[in-house]
Coordinates of C-alpha atoms and ligand atoms in Angstrom, one line a residue:
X44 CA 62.1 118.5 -39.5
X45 CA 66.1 118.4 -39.2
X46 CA 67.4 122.2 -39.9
X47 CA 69.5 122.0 -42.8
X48 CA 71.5 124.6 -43.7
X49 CA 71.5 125.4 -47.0
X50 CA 75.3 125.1 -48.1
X51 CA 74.9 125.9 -52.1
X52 CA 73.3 129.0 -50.9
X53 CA 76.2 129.6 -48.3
X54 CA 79.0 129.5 -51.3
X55 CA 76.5 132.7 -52.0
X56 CA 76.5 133.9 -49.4
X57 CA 80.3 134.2 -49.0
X58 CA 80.5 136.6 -52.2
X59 CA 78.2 139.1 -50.0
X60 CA 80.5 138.2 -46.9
X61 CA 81.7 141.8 -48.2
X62 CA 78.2 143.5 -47.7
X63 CA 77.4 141.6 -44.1
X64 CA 80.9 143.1 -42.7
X65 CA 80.0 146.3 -43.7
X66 CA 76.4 145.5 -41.8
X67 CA 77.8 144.2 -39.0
X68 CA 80.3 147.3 -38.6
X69 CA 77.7 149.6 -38.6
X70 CA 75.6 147.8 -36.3
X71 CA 78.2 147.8 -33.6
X72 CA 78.8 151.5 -34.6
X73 CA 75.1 152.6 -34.1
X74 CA 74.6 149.9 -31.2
X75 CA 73.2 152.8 -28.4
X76 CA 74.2 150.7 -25.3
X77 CA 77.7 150.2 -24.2
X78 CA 76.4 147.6 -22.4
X79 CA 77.5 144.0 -23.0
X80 CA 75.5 141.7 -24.8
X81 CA 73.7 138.6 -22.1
X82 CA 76.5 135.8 -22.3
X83 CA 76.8 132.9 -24.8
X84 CA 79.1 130.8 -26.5
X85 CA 81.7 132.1 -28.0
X86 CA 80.7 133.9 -31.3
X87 CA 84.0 133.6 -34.4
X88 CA 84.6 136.2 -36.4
X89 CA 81.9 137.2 -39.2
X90 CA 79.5 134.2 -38.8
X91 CA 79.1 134.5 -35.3
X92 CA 77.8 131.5 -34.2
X93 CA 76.6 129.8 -37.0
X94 CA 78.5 126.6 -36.2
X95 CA 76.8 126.6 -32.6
X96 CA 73.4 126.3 -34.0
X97 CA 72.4 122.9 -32.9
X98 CA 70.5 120.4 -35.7
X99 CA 68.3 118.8 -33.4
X100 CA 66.4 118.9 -30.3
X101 CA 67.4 122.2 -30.4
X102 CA 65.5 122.9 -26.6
X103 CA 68.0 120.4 -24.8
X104 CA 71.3 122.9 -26.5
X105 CA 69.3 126.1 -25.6
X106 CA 68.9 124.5 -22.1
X107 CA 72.3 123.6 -21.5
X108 CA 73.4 126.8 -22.2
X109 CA 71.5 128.1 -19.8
X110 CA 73.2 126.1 -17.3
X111 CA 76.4 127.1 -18.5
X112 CA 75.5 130.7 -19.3
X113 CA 72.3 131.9 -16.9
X114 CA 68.9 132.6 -17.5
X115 CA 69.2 134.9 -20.6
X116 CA 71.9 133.7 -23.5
X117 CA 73.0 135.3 -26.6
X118 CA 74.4 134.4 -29.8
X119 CA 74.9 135.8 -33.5
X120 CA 74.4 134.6 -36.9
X121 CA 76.1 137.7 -39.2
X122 CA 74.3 140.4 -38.0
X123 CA 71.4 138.7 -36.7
X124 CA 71.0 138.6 -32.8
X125 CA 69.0 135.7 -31.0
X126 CA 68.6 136.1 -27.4
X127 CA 67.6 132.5 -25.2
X128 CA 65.3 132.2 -22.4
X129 CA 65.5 129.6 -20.2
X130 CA 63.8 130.6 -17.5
X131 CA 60.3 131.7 -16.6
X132 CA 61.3 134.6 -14.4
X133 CA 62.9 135.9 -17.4
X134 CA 59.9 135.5 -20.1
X135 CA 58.1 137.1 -17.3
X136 CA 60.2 139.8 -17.1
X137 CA 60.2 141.0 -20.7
X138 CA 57.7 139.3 -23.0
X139 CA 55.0 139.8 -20.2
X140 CA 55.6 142.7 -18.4
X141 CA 57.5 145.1 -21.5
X142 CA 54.9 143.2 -24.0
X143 CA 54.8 147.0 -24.9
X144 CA 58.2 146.6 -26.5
X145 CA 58.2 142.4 -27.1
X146 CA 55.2 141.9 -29.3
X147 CA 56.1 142.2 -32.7
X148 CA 57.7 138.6 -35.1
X149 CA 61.0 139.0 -36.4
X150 CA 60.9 138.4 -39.9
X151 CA 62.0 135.3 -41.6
X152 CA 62.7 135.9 -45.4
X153 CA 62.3 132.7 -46.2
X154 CA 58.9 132.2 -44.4
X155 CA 57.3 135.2 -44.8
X156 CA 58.4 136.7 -47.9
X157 CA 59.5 133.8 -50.0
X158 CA 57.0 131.0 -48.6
X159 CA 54.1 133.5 -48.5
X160 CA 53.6 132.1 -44.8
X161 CA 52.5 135.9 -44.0
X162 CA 48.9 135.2 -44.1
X163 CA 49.6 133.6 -41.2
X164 CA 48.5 135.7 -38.2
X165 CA 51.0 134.1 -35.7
X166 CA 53.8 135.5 -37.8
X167 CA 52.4 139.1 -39.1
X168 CA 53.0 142.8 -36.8
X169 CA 50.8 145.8 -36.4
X170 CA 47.7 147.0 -37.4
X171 CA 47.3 144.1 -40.1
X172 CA 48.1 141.8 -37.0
X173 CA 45.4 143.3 -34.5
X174 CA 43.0 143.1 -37.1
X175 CA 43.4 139.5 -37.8
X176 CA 43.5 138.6 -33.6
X177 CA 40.7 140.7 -32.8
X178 CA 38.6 138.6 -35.0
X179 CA 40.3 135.4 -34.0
X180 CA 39.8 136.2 -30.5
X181 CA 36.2 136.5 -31.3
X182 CA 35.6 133.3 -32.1
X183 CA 38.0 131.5 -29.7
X184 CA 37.3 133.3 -26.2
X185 CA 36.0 130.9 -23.5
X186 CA 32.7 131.5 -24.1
X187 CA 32.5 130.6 -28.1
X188 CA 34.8 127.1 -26.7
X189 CA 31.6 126.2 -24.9
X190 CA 29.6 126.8 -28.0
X191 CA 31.9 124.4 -29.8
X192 CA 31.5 121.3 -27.4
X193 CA 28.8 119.8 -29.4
X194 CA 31.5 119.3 -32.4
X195 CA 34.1 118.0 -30.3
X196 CA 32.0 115.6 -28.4
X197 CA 31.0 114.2 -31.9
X198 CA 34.9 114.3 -32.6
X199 CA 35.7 112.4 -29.7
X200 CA 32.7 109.9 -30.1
X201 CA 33.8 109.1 -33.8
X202 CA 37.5 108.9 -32.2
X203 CA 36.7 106.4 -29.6
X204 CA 34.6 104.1 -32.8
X205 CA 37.8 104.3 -34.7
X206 CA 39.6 103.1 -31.7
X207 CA 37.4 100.2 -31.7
X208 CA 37.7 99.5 -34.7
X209 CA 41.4 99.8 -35.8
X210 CA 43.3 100.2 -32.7
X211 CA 46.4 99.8 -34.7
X212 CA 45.9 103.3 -36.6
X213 CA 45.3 105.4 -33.3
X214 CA 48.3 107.6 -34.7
X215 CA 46.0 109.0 -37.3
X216 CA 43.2 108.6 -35.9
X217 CA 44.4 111.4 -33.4
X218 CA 45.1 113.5 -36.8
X219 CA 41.2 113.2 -38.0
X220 CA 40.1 113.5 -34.4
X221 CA 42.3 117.2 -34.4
X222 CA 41.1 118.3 -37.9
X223 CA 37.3 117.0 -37.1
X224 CA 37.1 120.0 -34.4
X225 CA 38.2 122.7 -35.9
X226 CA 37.4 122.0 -39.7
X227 CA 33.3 121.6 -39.3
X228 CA 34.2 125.3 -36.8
X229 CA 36.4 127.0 -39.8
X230 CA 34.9 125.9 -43.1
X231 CA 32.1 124.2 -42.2
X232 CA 33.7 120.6 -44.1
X233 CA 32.9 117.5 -41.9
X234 CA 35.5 115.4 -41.6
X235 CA 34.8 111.9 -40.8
X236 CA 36.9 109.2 -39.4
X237 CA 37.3 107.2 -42.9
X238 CA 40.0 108.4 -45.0
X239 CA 37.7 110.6 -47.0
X240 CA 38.3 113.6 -44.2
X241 CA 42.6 112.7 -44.7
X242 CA 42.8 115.2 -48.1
X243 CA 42.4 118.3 -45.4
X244 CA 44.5 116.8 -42.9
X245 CA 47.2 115.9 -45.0
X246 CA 47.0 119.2 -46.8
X247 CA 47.4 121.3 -43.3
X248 CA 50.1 118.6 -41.9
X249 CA 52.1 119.4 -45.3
X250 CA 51.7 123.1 -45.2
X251 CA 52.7 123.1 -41.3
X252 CA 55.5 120.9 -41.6
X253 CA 56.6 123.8 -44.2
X254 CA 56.8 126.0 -41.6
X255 CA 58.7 124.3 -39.1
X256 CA 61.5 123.8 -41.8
X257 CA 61.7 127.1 -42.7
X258 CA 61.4 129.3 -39.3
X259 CA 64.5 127.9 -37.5
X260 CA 67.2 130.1 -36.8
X261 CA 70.1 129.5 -39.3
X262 CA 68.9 127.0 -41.4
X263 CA 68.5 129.4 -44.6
X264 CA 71.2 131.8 -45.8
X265 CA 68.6 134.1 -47.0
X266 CA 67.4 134.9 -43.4
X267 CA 70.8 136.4 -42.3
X268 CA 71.6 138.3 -45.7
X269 CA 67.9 138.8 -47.6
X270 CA 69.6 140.5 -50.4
X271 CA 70.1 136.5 -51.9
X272 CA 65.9 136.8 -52.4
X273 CA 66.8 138.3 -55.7
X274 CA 68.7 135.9 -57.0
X275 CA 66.8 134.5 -59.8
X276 CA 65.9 130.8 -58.8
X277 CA 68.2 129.1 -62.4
X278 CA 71.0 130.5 -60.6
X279 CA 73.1 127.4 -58.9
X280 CA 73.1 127.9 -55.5
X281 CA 69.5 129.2 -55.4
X282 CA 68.0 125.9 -54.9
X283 CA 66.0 127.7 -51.9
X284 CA 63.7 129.4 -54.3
X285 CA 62.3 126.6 -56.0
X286 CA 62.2 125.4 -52.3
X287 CA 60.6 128.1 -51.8
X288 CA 58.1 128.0 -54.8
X289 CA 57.4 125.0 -53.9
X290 CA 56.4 125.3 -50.2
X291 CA 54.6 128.6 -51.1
X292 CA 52.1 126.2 -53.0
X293 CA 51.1 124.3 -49.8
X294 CA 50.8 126.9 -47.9
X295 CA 48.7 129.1 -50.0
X296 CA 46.8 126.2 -51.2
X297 CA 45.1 125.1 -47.5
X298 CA 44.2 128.4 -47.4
X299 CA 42.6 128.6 -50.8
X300 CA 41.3 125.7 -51.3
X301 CA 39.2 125.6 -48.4
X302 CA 37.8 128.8 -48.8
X303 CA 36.9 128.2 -52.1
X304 CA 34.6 125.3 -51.5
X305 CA 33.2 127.6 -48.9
X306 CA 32.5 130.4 -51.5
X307 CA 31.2 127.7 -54.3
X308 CA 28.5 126.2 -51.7
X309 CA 27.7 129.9 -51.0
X310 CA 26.6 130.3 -54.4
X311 CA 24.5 127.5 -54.3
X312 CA 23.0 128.2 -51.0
X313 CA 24.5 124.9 -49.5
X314 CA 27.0 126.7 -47.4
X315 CA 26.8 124.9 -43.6
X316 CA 27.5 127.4 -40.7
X317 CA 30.9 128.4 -40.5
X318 CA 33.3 131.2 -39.5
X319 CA 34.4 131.6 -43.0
X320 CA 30.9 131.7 -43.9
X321 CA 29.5 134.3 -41.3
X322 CA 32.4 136.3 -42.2
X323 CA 31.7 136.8 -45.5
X324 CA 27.8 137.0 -45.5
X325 CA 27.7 139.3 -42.1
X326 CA 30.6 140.9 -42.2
X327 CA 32.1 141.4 -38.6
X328 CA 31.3 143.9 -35.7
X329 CA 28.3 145.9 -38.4
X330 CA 31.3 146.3 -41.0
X331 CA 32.7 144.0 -43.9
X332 CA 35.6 142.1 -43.9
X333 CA 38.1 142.4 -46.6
X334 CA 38.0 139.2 -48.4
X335 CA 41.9 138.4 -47.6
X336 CA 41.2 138.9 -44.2
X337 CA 38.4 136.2 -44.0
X338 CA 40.7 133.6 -46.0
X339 CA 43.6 134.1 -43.4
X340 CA 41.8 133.9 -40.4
X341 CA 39.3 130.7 -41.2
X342 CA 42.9 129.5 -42.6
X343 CA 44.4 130.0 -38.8
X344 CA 41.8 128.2 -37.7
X345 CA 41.9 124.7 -39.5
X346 CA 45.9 125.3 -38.9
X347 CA 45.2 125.1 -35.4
X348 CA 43.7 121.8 -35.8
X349 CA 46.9 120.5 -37.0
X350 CA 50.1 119.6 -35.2
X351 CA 50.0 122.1 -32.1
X352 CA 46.6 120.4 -31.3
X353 CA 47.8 116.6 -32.3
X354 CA 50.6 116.4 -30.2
X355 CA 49.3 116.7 -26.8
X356 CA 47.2 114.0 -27.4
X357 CA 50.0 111.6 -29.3
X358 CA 52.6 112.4 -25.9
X359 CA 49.3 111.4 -23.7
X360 CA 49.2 107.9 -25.2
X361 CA 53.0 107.7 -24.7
X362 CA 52.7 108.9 -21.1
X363 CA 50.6 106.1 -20.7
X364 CA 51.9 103.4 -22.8
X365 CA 54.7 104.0 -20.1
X366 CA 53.1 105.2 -16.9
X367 CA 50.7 102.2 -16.1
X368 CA 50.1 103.1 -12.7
X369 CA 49.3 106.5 -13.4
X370 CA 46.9 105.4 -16.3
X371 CA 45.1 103.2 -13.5
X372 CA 44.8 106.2 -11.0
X373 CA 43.2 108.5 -13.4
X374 CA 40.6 105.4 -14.6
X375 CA 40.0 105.1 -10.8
X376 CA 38.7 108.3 -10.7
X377 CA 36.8 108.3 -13.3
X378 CA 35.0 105.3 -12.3
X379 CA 34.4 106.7 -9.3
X380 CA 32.9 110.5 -10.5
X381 CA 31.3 109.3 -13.8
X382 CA 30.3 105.6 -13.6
X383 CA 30.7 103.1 -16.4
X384 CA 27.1 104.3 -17.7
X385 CA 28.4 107.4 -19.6
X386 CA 31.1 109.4 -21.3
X387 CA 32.6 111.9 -19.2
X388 CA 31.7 115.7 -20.4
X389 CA 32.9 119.0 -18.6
X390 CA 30.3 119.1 -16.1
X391 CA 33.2 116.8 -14.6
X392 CA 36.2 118.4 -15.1
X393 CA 36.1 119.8 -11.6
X394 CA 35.7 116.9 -9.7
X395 CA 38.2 115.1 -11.8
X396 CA 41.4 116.5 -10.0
X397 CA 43.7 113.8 -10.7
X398 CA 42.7 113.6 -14.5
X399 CA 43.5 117.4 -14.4
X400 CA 47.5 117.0 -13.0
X401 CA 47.9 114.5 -15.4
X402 CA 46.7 116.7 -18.1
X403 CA 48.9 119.2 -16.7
X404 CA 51.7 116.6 -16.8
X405 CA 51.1 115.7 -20.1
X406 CA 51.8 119.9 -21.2
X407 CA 54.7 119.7 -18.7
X408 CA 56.4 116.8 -19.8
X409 CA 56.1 117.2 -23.6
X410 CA 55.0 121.1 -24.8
X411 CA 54.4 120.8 -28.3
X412 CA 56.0 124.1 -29.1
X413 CA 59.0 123.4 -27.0
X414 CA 60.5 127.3 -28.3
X415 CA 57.8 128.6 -28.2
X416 CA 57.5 131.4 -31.5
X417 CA 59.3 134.0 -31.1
X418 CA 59.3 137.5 -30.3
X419 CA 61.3 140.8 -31.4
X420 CA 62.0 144.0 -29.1
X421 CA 61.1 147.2 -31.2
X422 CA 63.5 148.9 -29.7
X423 CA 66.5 148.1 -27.7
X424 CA 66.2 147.1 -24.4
X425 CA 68.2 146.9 -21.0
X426 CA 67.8 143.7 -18.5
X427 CA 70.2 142.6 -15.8
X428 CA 72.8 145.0 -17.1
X429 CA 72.7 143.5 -20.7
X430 CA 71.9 145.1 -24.2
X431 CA 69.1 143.3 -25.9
X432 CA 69.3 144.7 -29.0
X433 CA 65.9 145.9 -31.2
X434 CA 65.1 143.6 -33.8
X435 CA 66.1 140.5 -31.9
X436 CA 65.2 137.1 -32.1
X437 CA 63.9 136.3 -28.7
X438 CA 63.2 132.7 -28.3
X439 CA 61.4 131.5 -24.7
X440 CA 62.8 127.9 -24.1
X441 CA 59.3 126.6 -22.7
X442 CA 60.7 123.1 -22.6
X443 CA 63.9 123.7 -20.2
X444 CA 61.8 126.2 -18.1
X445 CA 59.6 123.0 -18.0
X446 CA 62.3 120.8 -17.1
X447 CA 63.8 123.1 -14.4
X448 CA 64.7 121.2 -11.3
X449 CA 64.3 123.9 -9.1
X450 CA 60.6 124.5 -10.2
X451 CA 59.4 120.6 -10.6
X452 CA 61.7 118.4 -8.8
X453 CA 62.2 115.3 -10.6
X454 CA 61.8 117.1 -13.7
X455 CA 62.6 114.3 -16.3
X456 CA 59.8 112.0 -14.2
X457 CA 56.0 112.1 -15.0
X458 CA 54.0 112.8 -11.7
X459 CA 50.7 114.2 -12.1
X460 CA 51.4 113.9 -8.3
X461 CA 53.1 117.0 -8.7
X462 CA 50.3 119.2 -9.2
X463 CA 48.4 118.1 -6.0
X464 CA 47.6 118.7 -2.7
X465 CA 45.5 117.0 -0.4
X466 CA 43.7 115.5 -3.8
X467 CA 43.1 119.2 -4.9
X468 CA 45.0 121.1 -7.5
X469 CA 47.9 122.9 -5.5
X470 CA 47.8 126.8 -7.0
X471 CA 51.5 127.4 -5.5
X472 CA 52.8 124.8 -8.5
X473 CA 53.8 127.0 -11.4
X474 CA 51.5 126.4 -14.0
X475 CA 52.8 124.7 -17.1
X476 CA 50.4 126.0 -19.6
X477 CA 52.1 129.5 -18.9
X478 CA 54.9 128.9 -21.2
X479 CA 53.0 125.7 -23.4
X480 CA 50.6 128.9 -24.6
X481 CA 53.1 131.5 -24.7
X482 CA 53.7 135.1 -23.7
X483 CA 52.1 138.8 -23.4
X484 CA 49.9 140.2 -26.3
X485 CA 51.3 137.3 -28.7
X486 CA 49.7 134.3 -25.8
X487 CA 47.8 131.5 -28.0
X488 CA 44.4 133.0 -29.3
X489 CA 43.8 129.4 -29.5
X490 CA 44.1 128.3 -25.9
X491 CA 40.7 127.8 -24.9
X492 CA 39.2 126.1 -27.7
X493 CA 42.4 123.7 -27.7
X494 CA 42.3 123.3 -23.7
X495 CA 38.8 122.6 -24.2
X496 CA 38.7 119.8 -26.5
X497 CA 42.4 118.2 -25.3
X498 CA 40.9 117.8 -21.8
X499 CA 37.4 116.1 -23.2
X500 CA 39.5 113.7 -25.6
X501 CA 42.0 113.0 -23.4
X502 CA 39.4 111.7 -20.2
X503 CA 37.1 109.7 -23.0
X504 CA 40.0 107.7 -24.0
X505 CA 40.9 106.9 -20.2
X506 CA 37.3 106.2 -19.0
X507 CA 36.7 103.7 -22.4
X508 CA 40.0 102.4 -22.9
X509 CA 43.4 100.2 -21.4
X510 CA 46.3 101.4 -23.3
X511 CA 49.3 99.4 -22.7
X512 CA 53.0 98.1 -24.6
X513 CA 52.7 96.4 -27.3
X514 CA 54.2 92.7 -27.3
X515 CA 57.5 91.4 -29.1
X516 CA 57.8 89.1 -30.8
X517 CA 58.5 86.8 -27.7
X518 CA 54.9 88.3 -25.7
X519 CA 57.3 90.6 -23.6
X520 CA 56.0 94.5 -23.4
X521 CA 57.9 96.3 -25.8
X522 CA 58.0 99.7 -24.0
X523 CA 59.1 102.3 -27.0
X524 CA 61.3 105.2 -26.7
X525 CA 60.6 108.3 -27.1
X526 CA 61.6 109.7 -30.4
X527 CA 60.3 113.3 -30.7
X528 CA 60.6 115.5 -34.3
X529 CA 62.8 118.3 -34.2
X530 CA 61.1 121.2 -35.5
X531 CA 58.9 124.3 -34.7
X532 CA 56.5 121.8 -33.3
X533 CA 57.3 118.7 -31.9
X534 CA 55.7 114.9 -32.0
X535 CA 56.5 111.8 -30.6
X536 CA 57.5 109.5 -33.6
X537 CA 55.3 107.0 -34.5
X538 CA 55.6 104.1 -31.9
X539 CA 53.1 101.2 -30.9
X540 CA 50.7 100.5 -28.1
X541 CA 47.9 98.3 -27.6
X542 CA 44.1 99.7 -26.9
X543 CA 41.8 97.4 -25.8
X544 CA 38.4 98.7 -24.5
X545 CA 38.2 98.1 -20.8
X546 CA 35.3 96.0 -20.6
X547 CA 32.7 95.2 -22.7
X548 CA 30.5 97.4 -21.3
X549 CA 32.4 100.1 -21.8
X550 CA 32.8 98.6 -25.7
X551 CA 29.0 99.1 -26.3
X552 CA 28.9 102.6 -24.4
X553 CA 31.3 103.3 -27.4
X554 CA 29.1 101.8 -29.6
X555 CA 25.7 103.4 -28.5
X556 CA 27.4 106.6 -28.6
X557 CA 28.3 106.2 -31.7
X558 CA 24.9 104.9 -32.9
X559 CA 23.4 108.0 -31.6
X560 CA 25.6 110.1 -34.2
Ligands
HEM842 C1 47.8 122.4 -27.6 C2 47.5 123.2 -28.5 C3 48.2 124.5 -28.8 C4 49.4 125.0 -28.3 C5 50.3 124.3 -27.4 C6 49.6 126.3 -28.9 C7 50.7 127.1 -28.6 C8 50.9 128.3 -29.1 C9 52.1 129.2 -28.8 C10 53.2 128.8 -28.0 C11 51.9 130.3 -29.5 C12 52.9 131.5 -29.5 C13 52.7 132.4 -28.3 C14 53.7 133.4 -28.2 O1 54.0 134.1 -29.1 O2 54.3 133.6 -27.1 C15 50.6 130.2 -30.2 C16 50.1 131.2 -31.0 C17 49.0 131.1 -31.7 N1 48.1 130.1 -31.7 FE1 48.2 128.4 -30.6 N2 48.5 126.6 -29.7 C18 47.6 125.6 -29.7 C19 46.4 125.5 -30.3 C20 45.9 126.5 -31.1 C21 44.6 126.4 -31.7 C22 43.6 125.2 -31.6 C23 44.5 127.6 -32.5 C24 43.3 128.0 -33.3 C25 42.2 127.4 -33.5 C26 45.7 128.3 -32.2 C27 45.9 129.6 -32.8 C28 47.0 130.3 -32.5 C29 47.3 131.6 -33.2 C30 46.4 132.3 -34.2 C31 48.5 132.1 -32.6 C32 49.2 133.4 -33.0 C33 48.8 134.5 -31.9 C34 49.5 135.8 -32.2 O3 50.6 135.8 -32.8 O4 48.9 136.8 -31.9 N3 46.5 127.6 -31.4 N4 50.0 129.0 -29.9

């Protein structure tokens, strides 16, 4: 989603120009450290930097400034103060080690308040926050992603039939593969791989895509001076609220609508296992849980079989659209550990090193939250000499630590290579998923669960399938470029590919498998 700044609500904003100077004064009266800000581009007048803010790709500007300005960069929109990480020793350094002080979510008027996004436990602070993760973390811990590998084997199975089937739709048959591991987990609804299942994934890819647009730094007035939220929404230049209204609608509805299908089949006794069920018919840990607090976190959970989950997977089929060689190595291997008699599962992961570094590659290469979500000091802090100042908007570039040259040499390359030593996994190679998961107390709740699944659909689509350019028009390989979305989380644009099965034995493995359903 391109950040747009919204300019009617700017002409706004400039009447209150009056109110922002008077913030902005005090601020730098009370600021308690004489200490300089960490360096940035230049910051003009009253704005700051709001000119700086880059549109798109925003990751590659971060990164560059952290070639021209070190490690840790700052700018300013009015009074609002972002602070840049672009490297890992940094993110280290204060989201992991000071998570005492780096936990909390700055808040976004226009997502939280406006949008209503703040059922959203990935943007919500204290006690109302550990409540919600406590639970989450419940039901995503390692152990409960074992329990879920009966549901994304049958996710993957139905994924490699529809891969058969229409190879020309694998784009969304990656989104129904996402949605059909974590929607049966949330709500108990079965999605299939026809386009009954695509109401619930299109509803979650709406309300997320809402998200994205509305959590980037600078693109909506009413972030930098919240007193615009009470402009009514007939006034001109108030086009964000009906924006607003309108987003709010999604967001709240994927919750809601879910949940009450869940509730209706409860009443009828029809109910299938589900969190959202369990929740509300046990309670959790001998108590009961408020009602809000079951629709938010059943909600996390089908969210999280949305884009964060999808893109991984999307990038993979790039990677290999364009890495040929590295596509055979992997199938090499696989032949070799599981045979051509059965579909890999995760008894195999460990004997699978090269599918592993190219997994890892794959989260290296293209991190599908390439900034991370970001974090907010509660109080101000000192590093390297420099004021970060409480209240913050600290922002860990995942994708230029990613890209460093000094930590993975080559860095633009993809080597899975990278990743191994003497055909084991080399430990003394920083570990991508570090900054692909996040930071501290705020790391993905998620991770397991989503590691889980990505690595079993991921190897089933190597061991079954060739994928390879598509032709031109003249039979040449047309090898795409890649054209990611800008946004909170990022895609590789639709492009095309050819999937073949790669023999026909492994077409009626595919088939039996799927017979057995
Ligand atoms: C490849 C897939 C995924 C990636 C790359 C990813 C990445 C992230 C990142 C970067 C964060 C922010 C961490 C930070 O603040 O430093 C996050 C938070 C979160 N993720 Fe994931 N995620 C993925 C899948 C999932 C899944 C499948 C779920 C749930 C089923 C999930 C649930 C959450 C939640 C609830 C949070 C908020 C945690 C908090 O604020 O306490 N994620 N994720």
């Amino acid at each position: 989603m391109t950040l747009s700044v919204d300019i009617t609500a700017l002409t706004i904003a400039s009447a209150l120009c009056a109110v922002g100077a008077t913030a902005l004064l005090l601020r730098r009266l009370t600021k308690s450290s004489a200490l300089p800000y960490p360096p940035g581009p230049p910051s003009r007048g009253l704005v700051g930097n709001l000119t700086d803010v880059p549109k798109d790709l925003e990751w590659e500007v971060y990164a560059d400034w952290g070639r021209k300005y070190g490690p840790v960069s700052h700018f300013r929109i009015l009074t609002k103060h972002f602070i840049i990480l672009n490297s890992f020793e940094a993110a280290v350094d204060l989201l992991n080690k000071r998570s005492a002080i780096y936990s909390n979510r700055p808040t976004f008027t226009m997502q939280g308040e406006l949008m209503g996004w703040q059922w959203n436990t990935a943007l919500i602070n204290g006690d109302r926050w550990r409540a919600h993760r406590r639970i989450l973390h419940h039901y995503l811990h390692e152990s409960m992603a074992q329990n879920y590998r009966p549901i994304h084997a049958r996710a993957v199975v139905q994924l490699l039939q529809a891969f058969l089937d229409t190879p020309e739709d694998f784009y969304q048959h990656i989104r129904r593969w996402a949605a059909a591991g974590t929607l049966p987990i949330s709500h108990g609804i079965d999605v299939t791989m026809d386009t009954t299942g695509d109401h619930w994934i299109n509803l979650a890819d709406e309300a997320f895509d809402t998200i994205a647009a509305a959590g980037l730094p600078g693109a909506w007035a009413v972030d930098w001076i919240p007193a615009l939220k009470y402009l009514p929404e007939w006034i001109p230049g108030a086009g964000f609220q009906r924006k607003a209204q309108e987003w709010k609608r999604l967001a709240v509805q994927m919750r809601d609508a879910t949940f009450d299908l869940v509730q209706s089949q409860t009443r009828l006794g029809t109910a299938p296992p589900s969190v959202a069920a369990e929740l509300s018919q046990n309670g959790f840990a001998g108590e009961s849980v408020h009602e809000e607090v079951i629709r938010n976190v059943a909600g996390v959970l089908y969210l999280g079989g949305a884009d964060t989950t999808v893109s991984p997977v999307q990038s993979f089929m790039y990677a290999m659209v364009t890495n040929q060689d590295k596509q055979r190595l992997a199938q090499a291997e696989i032949d070799r550990v599981v045979g051509r008699d059965r579909l890999p599962d995760h008894s195999d992961k460990d004997s699978l090193p090269y599918v592993s570094a190219l997994i890892l590659e794959v989260y290296r290469l293209y991190p599908s939250v390439p900034l991370g979500v970001p974090h907010c000091p509660q109080e101000d802090d000192v590093y390297m000499g420099m004021c970060i100042p409480k209240g913050a908007t600290v922002i860990a570039n995942s994708w230029g630590m990613l890209r460093n040259e000094g930590t993975y040499p080559e860095p633009h390359s993809f080597l899975p290579e990278r990743f191994l030593k003497e055909g084991r996994l080399d430990p003394t190679v920083q570990d991508p998923r570090i900054p692909v998961f996040g930071w501290g107390r705020r790391v993905c709740v998620g991770q397991p669960v989503a590691e889980s699944s990505i690595w079993l659909v991921i190897t089933s689509i190597l061991a079954c399938f060739s994928i390879t350019p598509a032709k031109d028009e003249y039979g040449n390989n047309y090898v795409p470029q890649l054209h990611l979305r800008s946004g909170f989380v990022t895609l590789p644009r639709p492009f095309p590919c050819t999937i073949t099965p790669r023999s026909e034995a492994h077409r009626q493995l595919v088939a039996a498998a799927s017979d057995q359903l």
